[in-house]
Amino acid sequence: METFAEYILEEPDYIKKMEIVYYLKKKVDIFYDKSVILKTELAKLFMDTMKVNVDENLVLTACLLCACKKKDNPQTREEIEQYAKESAEFLKTLGFSDKFCKICLQQNRYSGSVPREKESDILELVDNFGGMLMHRPERRGFPVDEALVLLKERNLKDKNNIYLDQFVNFIEQMKEVKISG
């Protein structure tokens, strides 16, 4: 019998993966909203545009599921620190590998898990940047330029994210496409 992990990882169609996660949400009430879709789209565009040498299927699936135990309302600092761990533990029960669960756990740095997987650095970038672009009950989303400065100078300052410079370059390129397109 096939596990859920095998089922979704073997699905080559990106849109069908989203649909699978949508139905998983209906069945077991995981976190899956427009922010997950935005961050996953951002990761896909980044990897495609910058030709990042990672397993795109693995990263996109992780983007769709890494926050599955996140709460859908404002959270305490402790809840924020815990949801990546709870998500990784839940994903393990669905048949995902230790590496996949580690990638999801490392989407933020609260777990202290080292060494970091390179795919985790992509999740960290899109989680931080995408999260700043989104409106929240307590604040409006940041403009792209401001979010980029906050990403570099606050959120990931003094952090070793191997894709940070490439991601900044990618965002600058996307701004040009919007302006000239």
Short mmCIF file of C-alpha atoms in Angstrom, two decimals:
data_model
loop_
_atom_site.label_atom_id
_atom_site.label_comp_id
_atom_site.label_asym_id
_atom_site.label_seq_id
_atom_site.Cartn_x
_atom_site.Cartn_y
_atom_site.Cartn_z
CA MET A 1 0.00 0.00 0.00
CA GLU A 2 1.29 3.40 -1.02
CA THR A 3 1.86 6.09 1.61
CA PHE A 4 0.59 9.63 1.27
CA ALA A 5 4.21 10.76 0.92
CA GLU A 6 4.80 8.44 -2.04
CA TYR A 7 1.50 9.50 -3.60
CA ILE A 8 2.18 13.26 -3.54
CA LEU A 9 5.89 13.02 -4.33
CA GLU A 10 5.17 10.82 -7.35
CA GLU A 11 2.64 13.33 -8.71
CA PRO A 12 4.53 15.28 -11.41
CA ASP A 13 1.86 17.94 -11.96
CA TYR A 14 2.37 20.93 -9.69
CA ILE A 15 -1.29 22.02 -9.79
CA LYS A 16 -2.45 18.50 -8.94
CA LYS A 17 -0.11 18.57 -5.93
CA MET A 18 -1.95 21.67 -4.71
CA GLU A 19 -5.25 19.88 -5.21
CA ILE A 20 -3.99 16.89 -3.20
CA VAL A 21 -3.04 19.16 -0.32
CA TYR A 22 -6.42 20.88 -0.55
CA TYR A 23 -8.17 17.53 -0.09
CA LEU A 24 -5.79 16.57 2.72
CA LYS A 25 -6.83 19.78 4.47
CA LYS A 26 -10.47 18.76 4.17
CA LYS A 27 -9.71 15.31 5.56
CA VAL A 28 -7.35 16.06 8.46
CA ASP A 29 -7.62 19.84 8.91
CA ILE A 30 -4.08 20.96 8.14
CA PHE A 31 -3.05 24.57 7.56
CA TYR A 32 -3.40 25.40 3.88
CA ASP A 33 -4.39 28.87 2.70
CA LYS A 34 -3.48 31.51 0.12
CA SER A 35 -0.20 32.25 1.91
CA VAL A 36 0.96 28.67 1.29
CA ILE A 37 0.10 29.00 -2.39
CA LEU A 38 1.86 32.37 -2.68
CA LYS A 39 5.02 31.06 -1.02
CA THR A 40 5.02 27.92 -3.16
CA GLU A 41 4.57 29.97 -6.34
CA LEU A 42 7.41 32.22 -5.21
CA ALA A 43 9.65 29.19 -4.66
CA LYS A 44 8.76 27.77 -8.09
CA LEU A 45 9.47 31.08 -9.84
CA PHE A 46 12.75 31.45 -7.95
CA MET A 47 13.98 27.96 -8.80
CA ASP A 48 12.87 28.20 -12.45
CA THR A 49 14.24 31.71 -13.04
CA MET A 50 17.54 31.31 -11.22
CA LYS A 51 18.13 27.68 -12.28
CA VAL A 52 18.72 26.63 -8.67
CA ASN A 53 20.25 23.17 -8.46
CA VAL A 54 17.78 21.41 -6.13
CA ASP A 55 15.06 18.81 -6.50
CA GLU A 56 12.17 21.12 -7.46
CA ASN A 57 9.57 18.44 -6.73
CA LEU A 58 10.90 18.01 -3.21
CA VAL A 59 11.01 21.76 -2.53
CA LEU A 60 7.52 22.45 -3.90
CA THR A 61 6.01 19.58 -1.94
CA ALA A 62 7.79 20.81 1.19
CA CYS A 63 6.49 24.35 0.58
CA LEU A 64 2.96 23.03 0.37
CA LEU A 65 3.23 21.00 3.57
CA CYS A 66 5.94 22.45 5.83
CA ALA A 67 3.49 24.61 7.83
CA CYS A 68 0.71 22.01 8.00
CA LYS A 69 0.37 22.33 11.79
CA LYS A 70 0.44 26.12 11.86
CA LYS A 71 -2.55 27.74 13.53
CA ASP A 72 -4.90 29.83 11.39
CA ASN A 73 -5.02 32.71 13.87
CA PRO A 74 -2.53 35.01 15.59
CA GLN A 75 0.01 32.96 17.48
CA THR A 76 2.17 33.31 20.55
CA ARG A 77 5.93 33.17 20.13
CA GLU A 78 5.89 29.65 21.62
CA GLU A 79 3.32 28.45 19.07
CA ILE A 80 5.36 29.90 16.22
CA GLU A 81 8.45 28.11 17.50
CA GLN A 82 6.55 24.81 17.81
CA TYR A 83 4.56 24.50 14.60
CA ALA A 84 7.52 23.55 12.38
CA LYS A 85 8.41 20.76 14.81
CA GLU A 86 4.81 19.55 15.03
CA SER A 87 4.50 19.73 11.24
CA ALA A 88 7.66 17.65 10.73
CA GLU A 89 6.42 15.06 13.23
CA PHE A 90 3.04 14.87 11.48
CA LEU A 91 4.65 14.54 8.05
CA LYS A 92 6.72 11.61 9.35
CA THR A 93 3.43 9.79 10.14
CA LEU A 94 2.40 10.27 6.49
CA GLY A 95 5.50 8.40 5.31
CA PHE A 96 7.86 11.25 4.48
CA SER A 97 11.59 10.61 4.82
CA ASP A 98 13.75 11.97 7.61
CA LYS A 99 15.40 14.33 5.09
CA PHE A 100 12.04 15.71 3.91
CA CYS A 101 10.91 16.24 7.51
CA LYS A 102 14.21 17.94 8.34
CA ILE A 103 13.78 20.30 5.37
CA CYS A 104 10.34 21.24 6.69
CA LEU A 105 11.59 21.58 10.27
CA GLN A 106 14.32 23.96 9.12
CA GLN A 107 11.95 26.39 7.32
CA ASN A 108 12.66 28.61 10.31
CA ARG A 109 15.63 28.53 12.64
CA TYR A 110 13.78 27.98 15.92
CA SER A 111 14.57 24.26 16.07
CA GLY A 112 18.32 24.88 15.97
CA SER A 113 18.61 21.89 13.63
CA VAL A 114 22.03 21.75 11.95
CA PRO A 115 23.49 21.22 9.50
CA ARG A 116 20.86 22.91 7.39
CA GLU A 117 19.59 21.36 4.19
CA LYS A 118 19.97 23.58 1.12
CA GLU A 119 16.27 23.14 0.34
CA SER A 120 15.45 24.57 3.77
CA ASP A 121 17.14 27.81 2.81
CA ILE A 122 14.67 28.22 -0.05
CA LEU A 123 11.74 27.54 2.29
CA GLU A 124 13.15 30.08 4.75
CA LEU A 125 13.41 32.76 2.06
CA VAL A 126 9.92 32.33 0.65
CA ASP A 127 8.39 31.97 4.11
CA ASN A 128 9.96 35.21 5.32
CA PHE A 129 9.54 37.25 2.15
CA GLY A 130 6.11 35.93 1.21
CA GLY A 131 4.90 36.44 4.76
CA MET A 132 5.92 40.09 4.68
CA LEU A 133 4.02 40.69 1.44
CA MET A 134 0.75 39.32 2.84
CA HIS A 135 -1.78 41.41 4.73
CA ARG A 136 -2.41 40.20 8.28
CA PRO A 137 -5.01 41.18 10.85
CA GLU A 138 -2.42 43.20 12.76
CA ARG A 139 -0.75 44.90 9.75
CA ARG A 140 -0.85 45.53 6.05
CA GLY A 141 1.58 43.75 3.77
CA PHE A 142 4.88 45.45 3.10
CA PRO A 143 5.80 46.86 -0.32
CA VAL A 144 8.30 44.65 -2.18
CA ASP A 145 11.26 47.02 -1.67
CA GLU A 146 10.61 47.32 2.06
CA ALA A 147 10.13 43.57 2.44
CA LEU A 148 13.44 42.99 0.65
CA VAL A 149 15.28 45.37 3.00
CA LEU A 150 13.68 43.73 6.04
CA LEU A 151 14.60 40.30 4.74
CA LYS A 152 18.28 41.24 4.33
CA GLU A 153 18.76 43.65 7.23
CA ARG A 154 16.52 42.15 9.92
CA ASN A 155 15.10 38.68 9.35
CA LEU A 156 18.20 37.05 7.86
CA LYS A 157 20.88 39.45 9.03
CA ASP A 158 23.89 37.44 10.19
CA LYS A 159 22.26 34.19 9.03
CA ASN A 160 23.97 31.93 6.55
CA ASN A 161 21.31 31.40 3.90
CA ILE A 162 23.11 30.12 0.82
CA TYR A 163 20.49 31.51 -1.57
CA LEU A 164 19.94 34.97 -0.07
CA ASP A 165 21.95 36.92 -2.65
CA GLN A 166 20.48 34.90 -5.51
CA PHE A 167 16.97 35.48 -4.11
CA VAL A 168 17.53 39.23 -3.83
CA ASN A 169 18.73 39.22 -7.46
CA PHE A 170 15.63 37.23 -8.44
CA ILE A 171 13.28 39.75 -6.77
CA GLU A 172 15.08 42.62 -8.49
CA GLN A 173 14.65 40.84 -11.84
CA MET A 174 10.95 40.27 -11.15
CA LYS A 175 10.49 43.97 -10.35
CA GLU A 176 11.98 44.78 -13.76
CA VAL A 177 9.60 42.35 -15.48
CA LYS A 178 6.64 44.02 -13.81
CA ILE A 179 7.81 47.51 -14.69
CA SER A 180 8.66 46.76 -18.32
CA GLY A 181 5.90 44.19 -18.89
#
